[in-house]
PDB file of C-alpha atoms in Angstrom:
ATOM      1  CA  MET A1314      -1.438 -11.789 -23.677  1.00  0.00           C
ATOM      2  CA  LYS A1315       0.312 -15.071 -22.926  1.00  0.00           C
ATOM      3  CA  VAL A1316      -1.238 -17.567 -20.523  1.00  0.00           C
ATOM      4  CA  PRO A1317       1.164 -20.303 -19.419  1.00  0.00           C
ATOM      5  CA  GLU A1318       0.255 -23.750 -20.659  1.00  0.00           C
ATOM      6  CA  GLY A1319      -1.893 -25.545 -18.111  1.00  0.00           C
ATOM      7  CA  TYR A1320      -2.498 -22.406 -16.037  1.00  0.00           C
ATOM      8  CA  GLN A1321      -5.735 -22.302 -14.069  1.00  0.00           C
ATOM      9  CA  SER A1322      -6.544 -19.809 -11.352  1.00  0.00           C
ATOM     10  CA  ALA A1323      -7.015 -21.393  -7.938  1.00  0.00           C
ATOM     11  CA  LEU A1324      -9.730 -18.823  -7.160  1.00  0.00           C
ATOM     12  CA  ASP A1325     -12.841 -17.838  -9.089  1.00  0.00           C
ATOM     13  CA  VAL A1326     -13.726 -14.175  -9.695  1.00  0.00           C
ATOM     14  CA  ARG A1327     -15.640 -13.652  -6.468  1.00  0.00           C
ATOM     15  CA  GLU A1328     -13.056 -15.489  -4.359  1.00  0.00           C
ATOM     16  CA  THR A1329     -10.365 -13.406  -6.034  1.00  0.00           C
ATOM     17  CA  GLU A1330     -12.092 -10.173  -4.995  1.00  0.00           C
ATOM     18  CA  VAL A1331     -12.098 -11.341  -1.370  1.00  0.00           C
ATOM     19  CA  ALA A1332      -8.441 -12.353  -1.584  1.00  0.00           C
ATOM     20  CA  ILE A1333      -7.453  -9.002  -3.139  1.00  0.00           C
ATOM     21  CA  LYS A1334      -8.961  -7.217  -0.134  1.00  0.00           C
ATOM     22  CA  LYS A1335      -7.003  -9.458   2.240  1.00  0.00           C
ATOM     23  CA  VAL A1336      -3.709  -8.763   0.444  1.00  0.00           C
ATOM     24  CA  LYS A1337      -4.244  -5.022   0.277  1.00  0.00           C
ATOM     25  CA  ASP A1338      -5.469  -4.598   3.847  1.00  0.00           C
ATOM     26  CA  PHE A1339      -2.649  -6.648   5.345  1.00  0.00           C
ATOM     27  CA  PHE A1340       0.162  -5.165   3.265  1.00  0.00           C
ATOM     28  CA  GLU A1341      -1.034  -1.605   3.799  1.00  0.00           C
ATOM     29  CA  ARG A1342      -0.992  -2.055   7.583  1.00  0.00           C
ATOM     30  CA  ALA A1343       2.416  -3.757   7.511  1.00  0.00           C
ATOM     31  CA  LEU A1344       3.956  -1.015   5.371  1.00  0.00           C
ATOM     32  CA  ALA A1345       2.528   1.771   7.533  1.00  0.00           C
ATOM     33  CA  THR A1346       3.799   0.098  10.713  1.00  0.00           C
ATOM     34  CA  ASN A1347       7.278  -0.747   9.413  1.00  0.00           C
ATOM     35  CA  LEU A1348       7.911   2.710   7.933  1.00  0.00           C
ATOM     36  CA  ASN A1349       5.927   4.858  10.422  1.00  0.00           C
ATOM     37  CA  LEU A1350       3.524   6.183   7.771  1.00  0.00           C
ATOM     38  CA  THR A1351       0.162   7.953   8.051  1.00  0.00           C
ATOM     39  CA  ARG A1352      -2.458   7.486   5.362  1.00  0.00           C
ATOM     40  CA  VAL A1353      -3.573  10.657   3.554  1.00  0.00           C
ATOM     41  CA  SER A1354      -5.835  11.448   0.617  1.00  0.00           C
ATOM     42  CA  ALA A1355      -4.263  12.593  -2.643  1.00  0.00           C
ATOM     43  CA  PRO A1356      -5.151  14.272  -5.940  1.00  0.00           C
ATOM     44  CA  LEU A1357      -6.237  12.466  -9.103  1.00  0.00           C
ATOM     45  CA  PHE A1358      -5.168  15.390 -11.296  1.00  0.00           C
ATOM     46  CA  VAL A1359      -2.770  18.347 -11.062  1.00  0.00           C
ATOM     47  CA  ALA A1360      -2.102  21.542 -12.994  1.00  0.00           C
ATOM     48  CA  PRO A1361       0.849  21.081 -15.408  1.00  0.00           C
ATOM     49  CA  GLU A1362       2.349  24.481 -14.578  1.00  0.00           C
ATOM     50  CA  THR A1363       3.052  23.355 -10.998  1.00  0.00           C
ATOM     51  CA  GLY A1364       5.636  20.793 -12.132  1.00  0.00           C
ATOM     52  CA  LEU A1365       4.062  18.267  -9.771  1.00  0.00           C
ATOM     53  CA  ASN A1366       3.233  15.536 -12.277  1.00  0.00           C
ATOM     54  CA  ASP A1367       5.615  12.620 -12.655  1.00  0.00           C
ATOM     55  CA  ASP A1368       7.285  12.717 -16.076  1.00  0.00           C
ATOM     56  CA  LEU A1369       8.221   9.012 -15.906  1.00  0.00           C
ATOM     57  CA  ASN A1370      10.646   8.456 -18.811  1.00  0.00           C
ATOM     58  CA  GLY A1371       9.990  11.906 -20.231  1.00  0.00           C
ATOM     59  CA  VAL A1372       8.059  10.780 -23.319  1.00  0.00           C
ATOM     60  CA  GLU A1373       4.722   9.546 -21.942  1.00  0.00           C
ATOM     61  CA  ARG A1374       1.752  11.823 -22.646  1.00  0.00           C
ATOM     62  CA  PRO A1375      -0.495  12.569 -19.662  1.00  0.00           C
ATOM     63  CA  VAL A1376      -4.252  12.393 -20.037  1.00  0.00           C
ATOM     64  CA  SER A1377      -5.552  15.956 -19.745  1.00  0.00           C
ATOM     65  CA  PHE A1378      -8.881  17.763 -19.725  1.00  0.00           C
ATOM     66  CA  GLY A1379     -10.285  21.247 -19.303  1.00  0.00           C
ATOM     67  CA  ILE A1380     -12.323  22.307 -16.260  1.00  0.00           C
ATOM     68  CA  ARG A1381     -15.407  24.170 -17.510  1.00  0.00           C
ATOM     69  CA  GLU A1382     -15.899  26.127 -14.269  1.00  0.00           C
ATOM     70  CA  GLN A1383     -12.341  27.503 -14.559  1.00  0.00           C
ATOM     71  CA  ASN A1384     -12.580  28.685 -18.183  1.00  0.00           C
ATOM     72  CA  ASP A1385     -11.398  25.282 -19.444  1.00  0.00           C
ATOM     73  CA  ARG A1386      -8.142  25.450 -17.492  1.00  0.00           C
ATOM     74  CA  VAL A1387      -6.244  22.314 -18.463  1.00  0.00           C
ATOM     75  CA  VAL A1388      -5.245  19.794 -15.782  1.00  0.00           C
ATOM     76  CA  GLN A1389      -3.487  16.429 -16.064  1.00  0.00           C
ATOM     77  CA  ILE A1390      -4.329  13.002 -14.646  1.00  0.00           C
ATOM     78  CA  VAL A1391      -1.307  12.075 -12.528  1.00  0.00           C
ATOM     79  CA  HIS A1392       1.233   9.504 -13.708  1.00  0.00           C
ATOM     80  CA  SER A1393       2.255   9.090 -10.083  1.00  0.00           C
ATOM     81  CA  LEU A1394       2.548  11.259  -6.972  1.00  0.00           C
ATOM     82  CA  ALA A1395       6.356  11.154  -6.702  1.00  0.00           C
ATOM     83  CA  LYS A1396       6.648  14.944  -6.443  1.00  0.00           C
ATOM     84  CA  TRP A1397       3.344  15.804  -4.779  1.00  0.00           C
ATOM     85  CA  LYS A1398       4.196  13.696  -1.706  1.00  0.00           C
ATOM     86  CA  ARG A1399       7.300  15.667  -0.848  1.00  0.00           C
ATOM     87  CA  HIS A1400       5.377  18.905  -1.060  1.00  0.00           C
ATOM     88  CA  ALA A1401       2.610  17.420   1.108  1.00  0.00           C
ATOM     89  CA  LEU A1402       5.029  16.338   3.851  1.00  0.00           C
ATOM     90  CA  LYS A1403       6.022  19.950   4.389  1.00  0.00           C
ATOM     91  CA  ARG A1404       2.491  21.320   4.104  1.00  0.00           C
ATOM     92  CA  TYR A1405       1.060  18.776   6.554  1.00  0.00           C
ATOM     93  CA  GLY A1406       3.794  19.341   9.141  1.00  0.00           C
ATOM     94  CA  PHE A1407       5.497  15.939   9.191  1.00  0.00           C
ATOM     95  CA  SER A1408       8.829  15.553  11.025  1.00  0.00           C
ATOM     96  CA  VAL A1409      12.022  13.530  10.454  1.00  0.00           C
ATOM     97  CA  GLY A1410      11.312   9.795  10.718  1.00  0.00           C
ATOM     98  CA  GLU A1411       7.638  10.271   9.861  1.00  0.00           C
ATOM     99  CA  GLY A1412       5.950   9.780   6.521  1.00  0.00           C
ATOM    100  CA  LEU A1413       2.746   9.439   4.569  1.00  0.00           C
ATOM    101  CA  TYR A1414       1.230   7.001   2.109  1.00  0.00           C
ATOM    102  CA  THR A1415      -1.753   7.174  -0.152  1.00  0.00           C
ATOM    103  CA  ASP A1416      -3.755   5.202  -2.706  1.00  0.00           C
ATOM    104  CA  MET A1417      -2.704   6.488  -6.106  1.00  0.00           C
ATOM    105  CA  ASN A1418      -4.743   5.827  -9.237  1.00  0.00           C
ATOM    106  CA  ALA A1419      -3.335   6.870 -12.587  1.00  0.00           C
ATOM    107  CA  ILE A1420      -3.881   6.501 -16.318  1.00  0.00           C
ATOM    108  CA  ARG A1421      -0.830   5.909 -18.486  1.00  0.00           C
ATOM    109  CA  ARG A1422      -2.207   5.948 -22.002  1.00  0.00           C
ATOM    110  CA  ASP A1423       1.148   5.249 -23.693  1.00  0.00           C
ATOM    111  CA  GLU A1424       1.805   2.060 -21.707  1.00  0.00           C
ATOM    112  CA  ASP A1425       2.598  -1.070 -23.728  1.00  0.00           C
ATOM    113  CA  THR A1426       0.176  -3.547 -22.193  1.00  0.00           C
ATOM    114  CA  ASP A1427       0.913  -7.194 -21.489  1.00  0.00           C
ATOM    115  CA  ASN A1428       0.503  -9.680 -18.617  1.00  0.00           C
ATOM    116  CA  ILE A1429       1.902  -7.231 -16.041  1.00  0.00           C
ATOM    117  CA  HIS A1430       1.244  -3.797 -17.611  1.00  0.00           C
ATOM    118  CA  SER A1431      -2.083  -1.965 -17.802  1.00  0.00           C
ATOM    119  CA  ILE A1432      -3.007   1.588 -18.811  1.00  0.00           C
ATOM    120  CA  PHE A1433      -4.653   1.801 -15.365  1.00  0.00           C
ATOM    121  CA  VAL A1434      -2.074   2.042 -12.594  1.00  0.00           C
ATOM    122  CA  ASP A1435      -2.878   1.607  -8.917  1.00  0.00           C
ATOM    123  CA  GLN A1436      -0.177   1.820  -6.295  1.00  0.00           C
ATOM    124  CA  TRP A1437       0.649   2.859  -2.784  1.00  0.00           C
ATOM    125  CA  ASP A1438       2.690   6.024  -3.048  1.00  0.00           C
ATOM    126  CA  TRP A1439       4.695   6.682   0.119  1.00  0.00           C
ATOM    127  CA  GLU A1440       7.223   9.271   1.300  1.00  0.00           C
ATOM    128  CA  ARG A1441       9.200   9.714   4.522  1.00  0.00           C
ATOM    129  CA  ILE A1442      11.335  12.595   5.822  1.00  0.00           C
ATOM    130  CA  ILE A1443      15.043  12.010   6.462  1.00  0.00           C
ATOM    131  CA  GLU A1444      17.945  14.153   7.625  1.00  0.00           C
ATOM    132  CA  LYS A1445      20.321  15.577   5.028  1.00  0.00           C
ATOM    133  CA  ALA A1446      23.077  13.402   6.534  1.00  0.00           C
ATOM    134  CA  GLN A1447      20.938  10.321   5.778  1.00  0.00           C
ATOM    135  CA  ARG A1448      21.117  10.862   2.029  1.00  0.00           C
ATOM    136  CA  ASN A1449      23.327   7.807   1.565  1.00  0.00           C
ATOM    137  CA  GLU A1450      23.266   4.181   0.464  1.00  0.00           C
ATOM    138  CA  GLU A1451      23.062   2.886   4.042  1.00  0.00           C
ATOM    139  CA  THR A1452      19.731   4.684   4.591  1.00  0.00           C
ATOM    140  CA  LEU A1453      18.420   3.465   1.240  1.00  0.00           C
ATOM    141  CA  LYS A1454      19.230  -0.160   2.039  1.00  0.00           C
ATOM    142  CA  GLU A1455      17.724   0.106   5.521  1.00  0.00           C
ATOM    143  CA  ILE A1456      14.397   1.338   4.125  1.00  0.00           C
ATOM    144  CA  VAL A1457      14.422  -1.207   1.299  1.00  0.00           C
ATOM    145  CA  CYS A1458      14.727  -3.967   3.900  1.00  0.00           C
ATOM    146  CA  LYS A1459      11.688  -2.578   5.750  1.00  0.00           C
ATOM    147  CA  VAL A1460       9.612  -2.586   2.555  1.00  0.00           C
ATOM    148  CA  TYR A1461      10.822  -6.106   1.788  1.00  0.00           C
ATOM    149  CA  GLN A1462       9.897  -7.163   5.333  1.00  0.00           C
ATOM    150  CA  SER A1463       6.341  -5.957   4.636  1.00  0.00           C
ATOM    151  CA  LEU A1464       6.244  -8.120   1.502  1.00  0.00           C
ATOM    152  CA  GLN A1465       7.512 -11.139   3.439  1.00  0.00           C
ATOM    153  CA  GLU A1466       4.960 -10.648   6.207  1.00  0.00           C
ATOM    154  CA  THR A1467       2.190 -10.453   3.609  1.00  0.00           C
ATOM    155  CA  GLU A1468       3.315 -13.670   1.915  1.00  0.00           C
ATOM    156  CA  ASP A1469       3.445 -15.401   5.301  1.00  0.00           C
ATOM    157  CA  TYR A1470      -0.108 -14.225   6.024  1.00  0.00           C
ATOM    158  CA  MET A1471      -1.511 -15.230   2.632  1.00  0.00           C
ATOM    159  CA  SER A1472       0.135 -18.661   2.792  1.00  0.00           C
ATOM    160  CA  VAL A1473      -1.869 -19.293   5.966  1.00  0.00           C
ATOM    161  CA  GLN A1474      -5.105 -17.986   4.444  1.00  0.00           C
ATOM    162  CA  TYR A1475      -4.825 -20.104   1.273  1.00  0.00           C
ATOM    163  CA  SER A1476      -3.178 -23.521   1.199  1.00  0.00           C
ATOM    164  CA  TYR A1477      -2.248 -23.269  -2.511  1.00  0.00           C
ATOM    165  CA  ILE A1478       0.040 -20.285  -1.822  1.00  0.00           C
ATOM    166  CA  LYS A1479       3.545 -21.477  -0.998  1.00  0.00           C
ATOM    167  CA  LYS A1480       6.190 -19.083   0.255  1.00  0.00           C
ATOM    168  CA  THR A1481       8.750 -18.195  -2.431  1.00  0.00           C
ATOM    169  CA  LEU A1482      10.428 -15.000  -1.228  1.00  0.00           C
ATOM    170  CA  PRO A1483      13.987 -15.612  -0.011  1.00  0.00           C
ATOM    171  CA  ARG A1484      14.936 -14.630   3.533  1.00  0.00           C
ATOM    172  CA  ASP A1485      17.083 -11.721   2.364  1.00  0.00           C
ATOM    173  CA  ILE A1486      16.894  -9.348  -0.569  1.00  0.00           C
ATOM    174  CA  THR A1487      20.086  -9.046  -2.651  1.00  0.00           C
ATOM    175  CA  PHE A1488      21.456  -5.601  -3.494  1.00  0.00           C
ATOM    176  CA  VAL A1489      23.029  -5.189  -6.934  1.00  0.00           C
ATOM    177  CA  SER A1490      23.699  -2.140  -9.114  1.00  0.00           C
ATOM    178  CA  THR A1491      22.917  -1.616 -12.780  1.00  0.00           C
ATOM    179  CA  TYR A1492      26.657  -1.117 -13.342  1.00  0.00           C
ATOM    180  CA  GLU A1493      27.444  -4.521 -11.843  1.00  0.00           C
ATOM    181  CA  LEU A1494      24.789  -6.238 -13.958  1.00  0.00           C
ATOM    182  CA  GLU A1495      26.056  -4.612 -17.149  1.00  0.00           C
ATOM    183  CA  GLU A1496      29.578  -5.744 -16.329  1.00  0.00           C
ATOM    184  CA  LYS A1497      28.384  -9.270 -15.553  1.00  0.00           C
ATOM    185  CA  TYR A1498      26.095  -9.570 -18.593  1.00  0.00           C
ATOM    186  CA  PRO A1499      27.517  -7.173 -21.219  1.00  0.00           C
ATOM    187  CA  ASP A1500      25.789  -8.928 -24.129  1.00  0.00           C
ATOM    188  CA  LYS A1501      22.338  -8.953 -22.521  1.00  0.00           C
ATOM    189  CA  THR A1502      19.590  -6.333 -22.640  1.00  0.00           C
ATOM    190  CA  PRO A1503      18.646  -4.555 -19.374  1.00  0.00           C
ATOM    191  CA  LYS A1504      15.492  -6.673 -19.045  1.00  0.00           C
ATOM    192  CA  GLU A1505      17.441  -9.884 -19.651  1.00  0.00           C
ATOM    193  CA  ARG A1506      19.915  -8.863 -16.942  1.00  0.00           C
ATOM    194  CA  GLU A1507      17.058  -8.256 -14.498  1.00  0.00           C
ATOM    195  CA  TYR A1508      15.609 -11.684 -15.277  1.00  0.00           C
ATOM    196  CA  LEU A1509      18.906 -13.504 -14.761  1.00  0.00           C
ATOM    197  CA  ALA A1510      19.624 -11.711 -11.481  1.00  0.00           C
ATOM    198  CA  ALA A1511      16.092 -12.160 -10.138  1.00  0.00           C
ATOM    199  CA  LYS A1512      16.033 -15.845 -11.014  1.00  0.00           C
ATOM    200  CA  GLU A1513      19.431 -16.382  -9.381  1.00  0.00           C
ATOM    201  CA  HIS A1514      18.626 -14.587  -6.121  1.00  0.00           C
ATOM    202  CA  GLY A1515      14.811 -14.721  -5.875  1.00  0.00           C
ATOM    203  CA  ALA A1516      14.549 -11.064  -4.890  1.00  0.00           C
ATOM    204  CA  ILE A1517      16.852  -8.169  -5.751  1.00  0.00           C
ATOM    205  CA  PHE A1518      17.037  -4.444  -5.224  1.00  0.00           C
ATOM    206  CA  LEU A1519      18.485  -3.076  -8.457  1.00  0.00           C
ATOM    207  CA  MET A1520      20.272   0.171  -7.614  1.00  0.00           C
ATOM    208  CA  LYS A1521      21.361   3.265  -9.571  1.00  0.00           C
ATOM    209  CA  ILE A1522      18.775   3.623 -12.347  1.00  0.00           C
ATOM    210  CA  GLY A1523      18.643   6.617 -14.691  1.00  0.00           C
ATOM    211  CA  ASP A1524      22.230   7.639 -15.383  1.00  0.00           C
ATOM    212  CA  LYS A1525      24.267   6.387 -18.328  1.00  0.00           C
ATOM    213  CA  LEU A1526      26.220   3.153 -17.851  1.00  0.00           C
ATOM    214  CA  ALA A1527      29.594   2.249 -19.340  1.00  0.00           C
ATOM    215  CA  SER A1528      27.811   1.400 -22.593  1.00  0.00           C
ATOM    216  CA  GLY A1529      26.663   5.017 -22.835  1.00  0.00           C
ATOM    217  CA  LYS A1530      23.024   4.115 -22.292  1.00  0.00           C
ATOM    218  CA  PRO A1531      20.958   4.121 -19.062  1.00  0.00           C
ATOM    219  CA  HIS A1532      19.618   0.826 -17.722  1.00  0.00           C
ATOM    220  CA  ASP A1533      16.133   2.349 -17.786  1.00  0.00           C
ATOM    221  CA  GLY A1534      14.579   5.793 -17.949  1.00  0.00           C
ATOM    222  CA  ARG A1535      13.906   7.847 -14.825  1.00  0.00           C
ATOM    223  CA  ALA A1536      12.616  11.399 -14.559  1.00  0.00           C
ATOM    224  CA  PRO A1537      15.481  13.696 -13.531  1.00  0.00           C
ATOM    225  CA  ASP A1538      13.622  15.688 -10.887  1.00  0.00           C
ATOM    226  CA  TYR A1539      12.541  13.299  -8.135  1.00  0.00           C
ATOM    227  CA  ASP A1540      14.859  10.286  -7.590  1.00  0.00           C
ATOM    228  CA  ASP A1541      18.570  10.797  -7.097  1.00  0.00           C
ATOM    229  CA  TRP A1542      19.895   8.448  -9.785  1.00  0.00           C
ATOM    230  CA  SER A1543      22.778   7.376  -7.533  1.00  0.00           C
ATOM    231  CA  LEU A1544      20.448   6.539  -4.613  1.00  0.00           C
ATOM    232  CA  ASN A1545      17.438   4.798  -6.126  1.00  0.00           C
ATOM    233  CA  GLY A1546      16.334   1.411  -7.397  1.00  0.00           C
ATOM    234  CA  ASP A1547      13.639  -1.209  -7.970  1.00  0.00           C
ATOM    235  CA  ILE A1548      12.521  -4.189  -5.895  1.00  0.00           C
ATOM    236  CA  ILE A1549      12.341  -7.059  -8.382  1.00  0.00           C
ATOM    237  CA  VAL A1550      11.322 -10.641  -7.602  1.00  0.00           C
ATOM    238  CA  TYR A1551      11.423 -13.821  -9.632  1.00  0.00           C
ATOM    239  CA  TYR A1552       7.853 -14.815 -10.512  1.00  0.00           C
ATOM    240  CA  GLN A1553       7.603 -18.509 -11.265  1.00  0.00           C
ATOM    241  CA  VAL A1554       4.054 -18.452 -12.664  1.00  0.00           C
ATOM    242  CA  LEU A1555       5.208 -16.424 -15.675  1.00  0.00           C
ATOM    243  CA  ASP A1556       8.945 -17.189 -15.447  1.00  0.00           C
ATOM    244  CA  ILE A1557       9.756 -13.472 -15.363  1.00  0.00           C
ATOM    245  CA  ALA A1558      11.441 -10.793 -13.286  1.00  0.00           C
ATOM    246  CA  LEU A1559       8.560  -8.895 -11.699  1.00  0.00           C
ATOM    247  CA  GLU A1560       9.114  -5.342 -10.487  1.00  0.00           C
ATOM    248  CA  LEU A1561       7.003  -4.689  -7.384  1.00  0.00           C
ATOM    249  CA  SER A1562       8.331  -1.309  -6.294  1.00  0.00           C
ATOM    250  CA  SER A1563      10.350   1.638  -7.526  1.00  0.00           C
ATOM    251  CA  MET A1564      11.853   3.862  -4.830  1.00  0.00           C
ATOM    252  CA  GLY A1565      14.738   6.080  -3.869  1.00  0.00           C
ATOM    253  CA  ILE A1566      16.191   8.992  -1.961  1.00  0.00           C
ATOM    254  CA  ARG A1567      14.929  12.172  -3.576  1.00  0.00           C
ATOM    255  CA  VAL A1568      17.031  14.809  -5.273  1.00  0.00           C
ATOM    256  CA  ASP A1569      18.621  17.666  -3.391  1.00  0.00           C
ATOM    257  CA  LYS A1570      19.674  20.904  -5.100  1.00  0.00           C
ATOM    258  CA  LYS A1571      22.950  19.504  -6.407  1.00  0.00           C
ATOM    259  CA  ALA A1572      21.479  16.270  -7.786  1.00  0.00           C
ATOM    260  CA  LEU A1573      18.501  18.075  -9.326  1.00  0.00           C
ATOM    261  CA  LEU A1574      20.595  20.602 -11.251  1.00  0.00           C
ATOM    262  CA  SER A1575      23.010  17.895 -12.402  1.00  0.00           C
ATOM    263  CA  GLN A1576      20.259  15.539 -13.589  1.00  0.00           C
ATOM    264  CA  LEU A1577      18.254  18.278 -15.330  1.00  0.00           C
ATOM    265  CA  LYS A1578      21.393  19.124 -17.297  1.00  0.00           C
ATOM    266  CA  LYS A1579      22.053  15.479 -18.188  1.00  0.00           C
ATOM    267  CA  ALA A1580      18.437  15.064 -19.300  1.00  0.00           C
ATOM    268  CA  ASP A1581      18.594  18.274 -21.354  1.00  0.00           C
ATOM    269  CA  CYS A1582      15.593  19.820 -19.616  1.00  0.00           C
ATOM    270  CA  GLU A1583      17.115  22.590 -17.541  1.00  0.00           C
ATOM    271  CA  GLU A1584      14.060  24.759 -18.212  1.00  0.00           C
ATOM    272  CA  ARG A1585      12.224  22.763 -15.524  1.00  0.00           C
ATOM    273  CA  LYS A1586      14.276  24.467 -12.818  1.00  0.00           C
ATOM    274  CA  ASP A1587      11.914  27.436 -13.120  1.00  0.00           C
ATOM    275  CA  LEU A1588       8.801  25.394 -12.224  1.00  0.00           C
ATOM    276  CA  PRO A1589       7.434  25.892  -8.670  1.00  0.00           C
ATOM    277  CA  PHE A1590       8.247  22.409  -7.329  1.00  0.00           C
ATOM    278  CA  GLN A1591      11.748  22.361  -8.758  1.00  0.00           C
ATOM    279  CA  LYS A1592      12.422  25.916  -7.561  1.00  0.00           C
ATOM    280  CA  ALA A1593      11.418  24.867  -4.046  1.00  0.00           C
ATOM    281  CA  ILE A1594      14.098  22.147  -4.117  1.00  0.00           C
ATOM    282  CA  ILE A1595      16.739  24.533  -5.451  1.00  0.00           C
ATOM    283  CA  ASN A1596      15.838  27.068  -2.755  1.00  0.00           C
ATOM    284  CA  GLU A1597      15.987  24.227  -0.178  1.00  0.00           C
ATOM    285  CA  GLU A1598      12.416  24.859   0.970  1.00  0.00           C
ATOM    286  CA  LEU A1599      11.328  21.200   0.956  1.00  0.00           C
ATOM    287  CA  PRO A1600      12.381  18.427   3.364  1.00  0.00           C
ATOM    288  CA  TYR A1601      14.907  15.748   2.413  1.00  0.00           C
ATOM    289  CA  THR A1602      12.959  12.573   1.755  1.00  0.00           C
ATOM    290  CA  ILE A1603      12.951   8.976   0.620  1.00  0.00           C
ATOM    291  CA  GLY A1604       9.933   7.479  -1.065  1.00  0.00           C
ATOM    292  CA  GLY A1605       8.501   5.187  -3.675  1.00  0.00           C
ATOM    293  CA  GLY A1606       5.561   3.464  -5.249  1.00  0.00           C
ATOM    294  CA  ILE A1607       4.395  -0.109  -4.731  1.00  0.00           C
ATOM    295  CA  GLY A1608       2.102  -1.620  -7.345  1.00  0.00           C
ATOM    296  CA  GLN A1609      -1.173  -2.787  -5.827  1.00  0.00           C
ATOM    297  CA  SER A1610      -2.227  -4.950  -8.765  1.00  0.00           C
ATOM    298  CA  ARG A1611       1.325  -6.254  -9.099  1.00  0.00           C
ATOM    299  CA  ILE A1612       1.517  -7.527  -5.521  1.00  0.00           C
ATOM    300  CA  CYS A1613      -1.984  -8.988  -5.799  1.00  0.00           C
ATOM    301  CA  MET A1614      -0.854 -10.858  -8.907  1.00  0.00           C
ATOM    302  CA  PHE A1615       2.243 -12.063  -7.113  1.00  0.00           C
ATOM    303  CA  PHE A1616       0.672 -13.151  -3.842  1.00  0.00           C
ATOM    304  CA  LEU A1617      -2.396 -14.738  -5.477  1.00  0.00           C
ATOM    305  CA  ARG A1618      -0.262 -16.425  -8.181  1.00  0.00           C
ATOM    306  CA  LYS A1619      -2.196 -14.911 -11.087  1.00  0.00           C
ATOM    307  CA  ALA A1620      -1.063 -15.007 -14.720  1.00  0.00           C
ATOM    308  CA  HIS A1621      -2.469 -11.686 -15.878  1.00  0.00           C
ATOM    309  CA  ILE A1622      -2.991  -8.259 -14.345  1.00  0.00           C
ATOM    310  CA  GLY A1623      -6.553  -8.296 -15.715  1.00  0.00           C
ATOM    311  CA  GLU A1624      -7.372 -10.991 -13.163  1.00  0.00           C
ATOM    312  CA  VAL A1625      -6.861  -8.535 -10.290  1.00  0.00           C
ATOM    313  CA  GLN A1626      -8.134  -5.299 -11.836  1.00  0.00           C
ATOM    314  CA  VAL A1627     -11.276  -4.980 -13.937  1.00  0.00           C
TER     315      VAL A1627
END
């Protein structure tokens, strides 16, 4: 843990708890309004044989346990609800232009912890139905701008509630691809590229994460069976308190049959195509969607100007 020299929280523990509630309540309402989302409840654990758990980078081990009442049938604590949401949209009868969001709590036991990473993950997971013809970059950018608008509205609100909070988000978010950043900064690591771009622009949406770049390596890992690697990205802001690039949201247009089969092959895990969720995509039984996750503790850190994630989750 690294605390910046001279750092002191403007709020004590109790005041922080009140402020956290203000951030979460306001942002949740703004996101639901801007994206036309309905709040739903969601599972804490899923059965591994369903293929519904998020595999993240493909190497993280889920926390699992046996249910005594079901002859110790093993289930897994979710890493995220990236796949479950798409299934739920169909089951709940949502239509094009409508979506859902939920509070997602997860345990990621293999996480490397630091100022912005915890083994406990809390985020708003959201998903919205689109037409097949909307599976393009224009749709992605339009939705990114709506999410960014929700962040801006929340910062405006919090700057009125607390005089020490000054607005830092730029008026517009800058769109840049991982390919462009690699070309611009060939001698830098992916994280260094993110930092330089975020500091230059204030807020960026870094597109096309998961596939190999010109260097032969991906910018970052992404599971092959939910985001379309050509139509996804992260919202990253420059965070002055820690002088870092801070990722607030990961999102994207979800795979269709073609993208799924291609990405499973690239990731060398074609056996997943026989799992129920993946089979439903291949058989075109699920709606076309866009969705993502927005870190609750991360945005509380950002809007309350905290130096460590432990200050907003205990």
